[in-house]
CSV table of C-alpha atoms and ligand atoms in Angstrom, one decimal:
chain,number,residue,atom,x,y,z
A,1,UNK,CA,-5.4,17.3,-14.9
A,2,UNK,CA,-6.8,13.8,-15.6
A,3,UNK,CA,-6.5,10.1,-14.1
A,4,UNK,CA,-5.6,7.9,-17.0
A,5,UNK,CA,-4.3,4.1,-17.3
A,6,UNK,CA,-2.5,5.1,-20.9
A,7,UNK,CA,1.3,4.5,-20.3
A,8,UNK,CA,2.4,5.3,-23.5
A,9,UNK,CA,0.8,9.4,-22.4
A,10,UNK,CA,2.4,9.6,-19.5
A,11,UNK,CA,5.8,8.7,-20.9
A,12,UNK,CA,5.7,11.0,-23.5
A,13,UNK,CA,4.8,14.0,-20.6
A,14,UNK,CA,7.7,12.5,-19.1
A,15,UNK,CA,10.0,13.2,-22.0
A,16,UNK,CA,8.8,16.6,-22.0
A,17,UNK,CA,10.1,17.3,-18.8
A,18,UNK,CA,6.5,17.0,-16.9
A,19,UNK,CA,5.8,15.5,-13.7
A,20,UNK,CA,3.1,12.7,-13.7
A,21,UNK,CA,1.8,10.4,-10.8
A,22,UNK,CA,2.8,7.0,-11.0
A,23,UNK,CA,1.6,3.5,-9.3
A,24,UNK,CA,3.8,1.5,-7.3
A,25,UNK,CA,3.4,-1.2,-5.4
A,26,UNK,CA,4.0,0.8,-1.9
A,27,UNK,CA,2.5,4.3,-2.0
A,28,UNK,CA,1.7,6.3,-5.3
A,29,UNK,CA,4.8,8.1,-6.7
A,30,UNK,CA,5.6,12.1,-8.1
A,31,UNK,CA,7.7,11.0,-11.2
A,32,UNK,CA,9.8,13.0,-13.2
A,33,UNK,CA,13.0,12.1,-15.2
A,34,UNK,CA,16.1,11.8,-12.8
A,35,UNK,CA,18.6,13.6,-15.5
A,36,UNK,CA,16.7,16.4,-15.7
A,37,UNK,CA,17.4,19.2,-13.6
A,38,UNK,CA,14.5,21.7,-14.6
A,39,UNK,CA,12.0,18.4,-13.7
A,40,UNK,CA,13.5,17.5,-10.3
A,41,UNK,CA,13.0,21.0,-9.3
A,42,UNK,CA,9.0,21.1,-10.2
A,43,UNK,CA,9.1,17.9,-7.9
A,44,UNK,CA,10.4,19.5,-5.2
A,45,UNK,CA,7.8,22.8,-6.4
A,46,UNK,CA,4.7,20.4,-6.6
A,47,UNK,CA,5.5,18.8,-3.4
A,48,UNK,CA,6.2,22.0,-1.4
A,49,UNK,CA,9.4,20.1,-0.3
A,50,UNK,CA,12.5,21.4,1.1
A,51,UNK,CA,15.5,20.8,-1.7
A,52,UNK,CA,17.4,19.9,1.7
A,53,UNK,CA,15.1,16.7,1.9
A,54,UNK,CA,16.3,14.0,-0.9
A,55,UNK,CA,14.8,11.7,-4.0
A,56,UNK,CA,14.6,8.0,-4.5
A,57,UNK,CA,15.9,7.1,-7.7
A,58,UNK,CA,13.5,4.0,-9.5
A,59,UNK,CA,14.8,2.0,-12.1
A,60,UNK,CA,13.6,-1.4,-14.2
A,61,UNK,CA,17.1,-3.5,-13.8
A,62,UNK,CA,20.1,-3.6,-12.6
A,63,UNK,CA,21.4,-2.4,-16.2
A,64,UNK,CA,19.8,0.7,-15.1
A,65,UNK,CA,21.9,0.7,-11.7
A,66,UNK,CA,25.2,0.0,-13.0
A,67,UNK,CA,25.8,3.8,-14.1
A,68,UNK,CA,24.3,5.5,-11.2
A,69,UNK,CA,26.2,4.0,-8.5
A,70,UNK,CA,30.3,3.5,-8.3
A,71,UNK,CA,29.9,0.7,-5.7
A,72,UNK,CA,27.9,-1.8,-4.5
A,73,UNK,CA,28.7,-3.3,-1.5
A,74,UNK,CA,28.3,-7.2,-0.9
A,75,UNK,CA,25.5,-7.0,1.5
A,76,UNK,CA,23.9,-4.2,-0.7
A,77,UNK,CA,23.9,-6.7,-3.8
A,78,UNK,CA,22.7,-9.1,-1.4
A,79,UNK,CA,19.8,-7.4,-0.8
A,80,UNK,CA,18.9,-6.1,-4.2
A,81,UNK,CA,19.0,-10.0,-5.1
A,82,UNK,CA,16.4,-11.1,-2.5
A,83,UNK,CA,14.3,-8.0,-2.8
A,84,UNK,CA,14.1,-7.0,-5.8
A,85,UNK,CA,12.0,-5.9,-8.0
A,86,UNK,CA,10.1,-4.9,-4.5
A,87,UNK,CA,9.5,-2.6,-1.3
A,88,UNK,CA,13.5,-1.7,-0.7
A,89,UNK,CA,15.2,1.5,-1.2
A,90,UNK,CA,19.0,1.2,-0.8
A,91,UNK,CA,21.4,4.0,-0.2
A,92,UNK,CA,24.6,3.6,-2.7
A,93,UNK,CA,27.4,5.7,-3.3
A,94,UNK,CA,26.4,7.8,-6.0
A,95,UNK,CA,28.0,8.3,-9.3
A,96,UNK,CA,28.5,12.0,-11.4
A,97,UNK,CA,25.8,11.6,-13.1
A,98,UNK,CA,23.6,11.6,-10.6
A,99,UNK,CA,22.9,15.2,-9.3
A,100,UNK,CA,23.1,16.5,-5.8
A,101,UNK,CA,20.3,18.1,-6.6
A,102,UNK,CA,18.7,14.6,-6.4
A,103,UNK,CA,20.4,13.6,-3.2
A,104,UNK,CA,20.2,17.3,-1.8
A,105,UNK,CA,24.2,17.2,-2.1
A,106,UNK,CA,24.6,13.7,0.0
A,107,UNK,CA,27.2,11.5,-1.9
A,108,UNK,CA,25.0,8.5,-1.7
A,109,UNK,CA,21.7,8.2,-3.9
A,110,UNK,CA,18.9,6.2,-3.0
A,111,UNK,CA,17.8,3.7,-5.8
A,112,UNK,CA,15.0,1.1,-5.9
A,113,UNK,CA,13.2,-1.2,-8.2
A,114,UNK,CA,9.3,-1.2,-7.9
A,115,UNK,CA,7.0,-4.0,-8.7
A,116,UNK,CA,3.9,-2.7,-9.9
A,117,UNK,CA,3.8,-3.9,-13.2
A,118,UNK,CA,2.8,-0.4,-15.1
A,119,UNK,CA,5.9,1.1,-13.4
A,120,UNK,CA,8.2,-1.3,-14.9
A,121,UNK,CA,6.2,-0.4,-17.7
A,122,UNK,CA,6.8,3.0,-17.4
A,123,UNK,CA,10.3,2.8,-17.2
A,124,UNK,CA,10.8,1.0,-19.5
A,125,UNK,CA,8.9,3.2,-22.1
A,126,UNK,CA,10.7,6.5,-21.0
A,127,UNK,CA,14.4,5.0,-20.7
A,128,UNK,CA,16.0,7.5,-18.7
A,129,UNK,CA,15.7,6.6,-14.5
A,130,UNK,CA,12.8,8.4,-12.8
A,131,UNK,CA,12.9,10.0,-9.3
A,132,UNK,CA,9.8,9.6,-7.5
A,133,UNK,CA,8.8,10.6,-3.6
A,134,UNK,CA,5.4,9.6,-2.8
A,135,UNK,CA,2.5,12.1,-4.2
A,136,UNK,CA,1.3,14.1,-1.7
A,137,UNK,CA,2.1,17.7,-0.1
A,138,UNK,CA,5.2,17.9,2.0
A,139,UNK,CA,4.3,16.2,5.6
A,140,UNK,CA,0.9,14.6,4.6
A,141,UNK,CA,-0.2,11.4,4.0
A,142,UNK,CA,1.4,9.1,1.4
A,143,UNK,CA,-1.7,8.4,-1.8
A,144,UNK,CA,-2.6,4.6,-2.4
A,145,UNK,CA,-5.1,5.2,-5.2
A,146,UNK,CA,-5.1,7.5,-8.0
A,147,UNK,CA,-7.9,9.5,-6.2
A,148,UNK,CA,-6.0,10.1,-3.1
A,149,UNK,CA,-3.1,11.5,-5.2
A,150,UNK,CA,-5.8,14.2,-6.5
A,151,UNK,CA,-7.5,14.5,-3.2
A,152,UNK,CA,-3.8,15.8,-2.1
A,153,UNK,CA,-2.5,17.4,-5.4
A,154,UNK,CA,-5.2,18.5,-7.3
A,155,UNK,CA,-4.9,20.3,-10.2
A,156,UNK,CA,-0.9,20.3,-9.6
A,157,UNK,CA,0.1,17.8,-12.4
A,158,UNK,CA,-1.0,17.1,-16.0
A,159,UNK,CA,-1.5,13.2,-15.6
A,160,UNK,CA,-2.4,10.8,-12.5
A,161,UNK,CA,-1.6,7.0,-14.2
A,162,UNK,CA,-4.0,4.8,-12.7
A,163,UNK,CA,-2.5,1.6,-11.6
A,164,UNK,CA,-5.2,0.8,-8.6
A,165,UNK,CA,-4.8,0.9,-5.1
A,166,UNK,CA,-1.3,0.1,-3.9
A,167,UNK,CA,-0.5,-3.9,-3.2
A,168,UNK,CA,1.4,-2.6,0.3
A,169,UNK,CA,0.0,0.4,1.2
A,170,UNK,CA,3.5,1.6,3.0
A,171,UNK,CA,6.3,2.9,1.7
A,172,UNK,CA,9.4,1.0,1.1
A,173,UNK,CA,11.8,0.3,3.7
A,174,UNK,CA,15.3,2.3,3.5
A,175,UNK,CA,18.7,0.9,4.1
A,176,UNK,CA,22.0,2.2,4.2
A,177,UNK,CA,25.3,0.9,5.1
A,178,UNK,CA,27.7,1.4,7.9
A,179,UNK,CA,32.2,0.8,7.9
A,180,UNK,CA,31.3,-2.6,8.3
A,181,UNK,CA,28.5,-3.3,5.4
A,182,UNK,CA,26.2,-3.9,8.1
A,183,UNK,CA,23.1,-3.2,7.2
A,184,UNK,CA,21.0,-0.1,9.0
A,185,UNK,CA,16.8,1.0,8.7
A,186,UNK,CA,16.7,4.5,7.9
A,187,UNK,CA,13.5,4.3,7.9
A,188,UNK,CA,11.1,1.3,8.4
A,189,UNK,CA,8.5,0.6,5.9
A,190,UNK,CA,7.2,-2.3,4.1
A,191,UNK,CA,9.8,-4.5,4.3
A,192,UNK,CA,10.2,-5.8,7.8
A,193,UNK,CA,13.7,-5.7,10.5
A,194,UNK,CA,13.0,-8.9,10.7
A,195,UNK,CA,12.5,-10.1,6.5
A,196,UNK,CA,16.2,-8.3,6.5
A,197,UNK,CA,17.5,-10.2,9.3
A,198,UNK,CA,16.5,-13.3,7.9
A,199,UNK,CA,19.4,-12.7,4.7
A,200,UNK,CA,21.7,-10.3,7.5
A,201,UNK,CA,21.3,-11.4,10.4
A,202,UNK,CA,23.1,-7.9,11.6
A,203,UNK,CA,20.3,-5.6,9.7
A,204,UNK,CA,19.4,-3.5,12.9
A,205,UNK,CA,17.9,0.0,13.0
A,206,UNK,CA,19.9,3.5,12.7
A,207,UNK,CA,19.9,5.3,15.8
A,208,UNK,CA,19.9,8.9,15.1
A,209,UNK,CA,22.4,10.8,17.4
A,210,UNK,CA,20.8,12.5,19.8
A,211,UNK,CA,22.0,16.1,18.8
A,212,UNK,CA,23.3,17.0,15.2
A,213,UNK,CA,21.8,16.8,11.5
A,214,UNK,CA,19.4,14.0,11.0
A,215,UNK,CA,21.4,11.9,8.5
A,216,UNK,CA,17.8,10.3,6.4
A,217,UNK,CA,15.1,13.7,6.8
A,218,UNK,CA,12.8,11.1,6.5
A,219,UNK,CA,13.2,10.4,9.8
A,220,UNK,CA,11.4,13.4,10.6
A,221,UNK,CA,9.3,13.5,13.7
A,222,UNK,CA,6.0,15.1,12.2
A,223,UNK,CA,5.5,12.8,8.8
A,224,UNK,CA,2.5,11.1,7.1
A,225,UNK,CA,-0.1,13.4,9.5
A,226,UNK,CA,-3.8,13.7,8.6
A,227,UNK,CA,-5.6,16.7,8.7
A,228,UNK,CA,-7.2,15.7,11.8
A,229,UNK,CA,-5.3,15.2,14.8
A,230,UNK,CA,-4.5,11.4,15.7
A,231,UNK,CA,-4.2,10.1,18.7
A,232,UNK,CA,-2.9,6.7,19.3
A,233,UNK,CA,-4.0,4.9,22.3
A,234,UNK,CA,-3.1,1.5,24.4
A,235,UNK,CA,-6.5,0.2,25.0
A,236,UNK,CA,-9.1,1.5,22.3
A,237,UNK,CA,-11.9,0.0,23.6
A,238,UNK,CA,-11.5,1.6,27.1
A,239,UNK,CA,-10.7,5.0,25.6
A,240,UNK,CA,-13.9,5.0,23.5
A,241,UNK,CA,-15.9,3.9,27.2
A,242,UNK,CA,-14.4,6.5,29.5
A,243,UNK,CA,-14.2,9.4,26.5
A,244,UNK,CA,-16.5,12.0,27.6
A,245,UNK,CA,-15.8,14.7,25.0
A,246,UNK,CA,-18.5,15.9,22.1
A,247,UNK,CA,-16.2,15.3,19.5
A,248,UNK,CA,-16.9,13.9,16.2
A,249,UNK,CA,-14.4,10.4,16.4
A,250,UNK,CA,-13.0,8.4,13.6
A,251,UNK,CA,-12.0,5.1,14.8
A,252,UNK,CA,-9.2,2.7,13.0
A,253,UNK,CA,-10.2,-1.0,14.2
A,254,UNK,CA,-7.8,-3.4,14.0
A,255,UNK,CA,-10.4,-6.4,14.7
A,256,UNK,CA,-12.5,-4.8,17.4
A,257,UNK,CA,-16.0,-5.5,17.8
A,258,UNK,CA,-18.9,-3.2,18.4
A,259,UNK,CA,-17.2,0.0,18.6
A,260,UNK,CA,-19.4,1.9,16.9
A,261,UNK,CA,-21.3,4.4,19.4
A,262,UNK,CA,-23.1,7.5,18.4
A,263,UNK,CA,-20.6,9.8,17.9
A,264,UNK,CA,-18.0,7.1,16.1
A,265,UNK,CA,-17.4,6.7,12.5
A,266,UNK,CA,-15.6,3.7,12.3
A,267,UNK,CA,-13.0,2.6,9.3
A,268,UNK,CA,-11.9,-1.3,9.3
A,269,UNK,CA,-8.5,-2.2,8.8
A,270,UNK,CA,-8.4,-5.6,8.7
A,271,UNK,CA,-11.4,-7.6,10.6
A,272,UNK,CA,-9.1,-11.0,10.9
A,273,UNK,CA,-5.9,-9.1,12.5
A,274,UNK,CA,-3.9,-9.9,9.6
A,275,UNK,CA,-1.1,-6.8,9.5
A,276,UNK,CA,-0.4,-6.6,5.5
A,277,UNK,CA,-3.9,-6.3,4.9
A,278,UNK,CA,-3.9,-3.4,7.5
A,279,UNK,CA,-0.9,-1.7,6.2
A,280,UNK,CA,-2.9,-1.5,2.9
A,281,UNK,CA,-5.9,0.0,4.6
A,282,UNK,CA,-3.7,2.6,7.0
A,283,UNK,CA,-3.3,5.4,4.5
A,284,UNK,CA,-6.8,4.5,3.0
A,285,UNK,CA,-8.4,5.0,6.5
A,286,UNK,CA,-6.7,8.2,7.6
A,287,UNK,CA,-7.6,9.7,4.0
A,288,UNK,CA,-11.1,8.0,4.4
A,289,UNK,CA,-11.5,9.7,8.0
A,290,UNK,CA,-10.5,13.3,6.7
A,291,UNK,CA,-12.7,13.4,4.4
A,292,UNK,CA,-15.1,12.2,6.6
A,293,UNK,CA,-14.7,15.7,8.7
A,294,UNK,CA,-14.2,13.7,12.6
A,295,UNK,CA,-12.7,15.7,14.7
A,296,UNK,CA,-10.0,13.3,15.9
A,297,UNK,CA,-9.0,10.3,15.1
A,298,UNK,CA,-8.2,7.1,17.3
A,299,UNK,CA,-5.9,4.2,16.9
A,300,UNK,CA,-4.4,1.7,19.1
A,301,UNK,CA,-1.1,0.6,19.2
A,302,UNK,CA,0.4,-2.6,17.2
A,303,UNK,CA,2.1,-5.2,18.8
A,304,UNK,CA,5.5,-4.0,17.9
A,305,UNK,CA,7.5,-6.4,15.8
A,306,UNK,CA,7.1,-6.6,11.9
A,307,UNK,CA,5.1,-4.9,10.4
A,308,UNK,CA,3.2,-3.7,13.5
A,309,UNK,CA,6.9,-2.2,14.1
A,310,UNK,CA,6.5,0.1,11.3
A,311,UNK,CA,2.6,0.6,11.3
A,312,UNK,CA,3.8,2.1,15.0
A,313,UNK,CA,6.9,4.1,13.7
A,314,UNK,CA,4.0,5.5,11.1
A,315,UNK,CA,1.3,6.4,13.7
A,316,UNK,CA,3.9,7.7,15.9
A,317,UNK,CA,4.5,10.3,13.2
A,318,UNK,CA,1.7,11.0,12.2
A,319,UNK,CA,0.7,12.1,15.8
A,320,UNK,CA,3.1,14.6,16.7
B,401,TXA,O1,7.9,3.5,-1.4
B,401,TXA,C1,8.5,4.5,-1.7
B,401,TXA,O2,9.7,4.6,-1.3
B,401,TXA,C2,7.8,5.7,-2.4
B,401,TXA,C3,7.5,5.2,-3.8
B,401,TXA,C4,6.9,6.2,-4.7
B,401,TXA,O3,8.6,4.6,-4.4
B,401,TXA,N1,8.7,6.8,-2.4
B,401,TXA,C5,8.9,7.5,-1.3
B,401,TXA,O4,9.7,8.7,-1.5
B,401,TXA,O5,8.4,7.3,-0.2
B,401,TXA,P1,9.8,9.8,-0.5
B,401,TXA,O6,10.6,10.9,-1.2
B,401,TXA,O7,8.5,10.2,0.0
B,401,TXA,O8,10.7,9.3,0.7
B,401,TXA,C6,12.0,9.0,0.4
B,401,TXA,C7,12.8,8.8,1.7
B,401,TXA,C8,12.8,10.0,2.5
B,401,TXA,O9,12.7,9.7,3.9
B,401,TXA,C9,14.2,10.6,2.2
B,401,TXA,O10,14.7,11.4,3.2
B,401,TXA,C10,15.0,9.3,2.0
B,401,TXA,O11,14.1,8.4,1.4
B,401,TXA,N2,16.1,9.5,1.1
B,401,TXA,C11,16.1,9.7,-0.2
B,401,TXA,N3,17.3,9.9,-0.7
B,401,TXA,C12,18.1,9.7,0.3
B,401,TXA,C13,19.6,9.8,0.5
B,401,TXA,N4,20.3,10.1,-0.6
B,401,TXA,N5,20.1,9.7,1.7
B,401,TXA,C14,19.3,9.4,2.7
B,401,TXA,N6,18.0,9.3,2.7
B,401,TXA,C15,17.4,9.5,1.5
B,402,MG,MG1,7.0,10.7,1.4
């Protein structure tokens, strides 16, 4: 296994059917070549992921697209034009030659178009579309740097490609469509309800029914946990005063001052309050706190609307 920034190596381990890591601008990617069946399964092997549980398709433009897909819906072009390439997966109805293997035997695939620039690159180098679920053991936390990818992987994969630490820090934002084209969050991520809203006004959320298969397993409860348990609390500050325990505690600040108490080791993620820069810093932190061997973790709730809406829907998660 080694961390390298030589795009030209890891596409040629991608033509050989290998799985590599990959930067994007969201979270760090387990990419293999979508047409390949024996590849897509050593995904699924190096993640320790249920086949039931599907891949998101990445591609470099909408060239790409055109065969993988039989429609697009108007809203779902609408989208792709405003947000791509960028943050949004959208779930299209698939064409033959995409496997159900890939969308564990849903007829709609999920496709997106990253931004980081050496993924384009990537792409582009290899040809063929890539699946790619973020790099890290089934139900742990998603890698935003090259190390964190072999903190969680290890010795796994032949190739990590370096491409720095991730511009968003979350993953992207998944929308599907309902009868009506109207837009519906299958699961919230870097791309905010309210950036959606503001080119359909009728985005909303998907309520799962209450009973039945969940229809995105993304939407699991348990999702994106650390090692240590995570607690997530209303007032920080007064939980840190009245805490009594003699546990070791990591601390996620989102601005706080003077937290830092004997038994606190405390991880900053963003000092002025400013919620991209703590979205970059989320994943960073709870990796940063592992390692750090606390005992538990604590975090205080966002204020819930953009992207403190899914910075919530992640700690929530996380926490179960
Ligand atoms: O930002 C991202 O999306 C990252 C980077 C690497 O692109 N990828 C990522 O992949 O987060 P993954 O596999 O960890 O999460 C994909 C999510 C899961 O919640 C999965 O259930 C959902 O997308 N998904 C994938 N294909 C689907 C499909 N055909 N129908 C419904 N949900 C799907
Ligand atoms: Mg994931």
């Amino acid at each position: 296994m080694k961390i390298s920034k030589d795009i030209a190596e890891a596409a040629q381990l991608l033509k050989e059917g290998k799985v590599v890591a990959m930067p994007t601008e969201t979270v760090y990617g387990l990419a293999a070549n979508a047409l390949d069946p024996s590849a897509i399964s050593e995904v699924f092997a190096v993640k320790e992921r249920p086949a039931t549980n599907p891949l998101i398709v990445h591609i470099h433009s909408l060239d790409q697209l055109a065969p993988l897909v039989v429609e697009r819906s108007p809203n779902a072009q609408k989208l792709a034009e405003q947000f791509w390439p960028g943050p949004l997966t959208l779930l299209l109805k698939k064409s033959d030659r995409v496997s159900d293997q890939v969308t564990a035997n849903s007829p709609y695939v999920a496709v997106r178009m990253p931004k980081h620039p050496v993924a384009l690159e990537l792409l582009k180098a290899v040809s063929f579309p890539l699946v790619a679920p973020s790099a890290n053991r089934y139900t742990t936390v998603s890698p935003t740097t090259a190390e964190h990818v072999l903190q969680n992987l290890g010795e796994r994969i032949p190739l990590i490609l370096d491409g720095g630490p991730c511009e968003k820090g979350l993953e992207s934002t998944v929308v599907g469509f309902d009868s009506e084209d109207r837009p519906l969050v299958y699961r919230l991520g870097a791309i905010t309800l309210e950036s959606l809203q503001s080119v359909i006004q009728e985005s909303a959320l998907f309520e799962a029914p209450p009973s039945g298969p969940t229809h995105s397993p993304g939407s699991a409860k348990k999702h994106y946990a650390p090692s240590t348990p995570l607690k997530v609390v209303e007032d920080l500050k007064a939980f840190l005063t009245h805490y009594s325990g003699s546990e070791k505690i990591g601390v996620l600040s989102f601005g706080h001052e003077n937290l830092t108490t004997r038994q606190t080791t405390v991880v900053e993620l963003s000092q002025t309050r400013d919620l991209e820069e703590a979205s970059r810093n989320l994943y960073r932190g709870l990796y940063a706190l592992d390692e750090a061997k606390v005992d538990l973790i604590v975090v205080e709730w966002f204020e819930n609307k953009g992207l403190g809406r899914t910075l919530n829907d992640k700690l929530k998660r996380a926490s179960f």
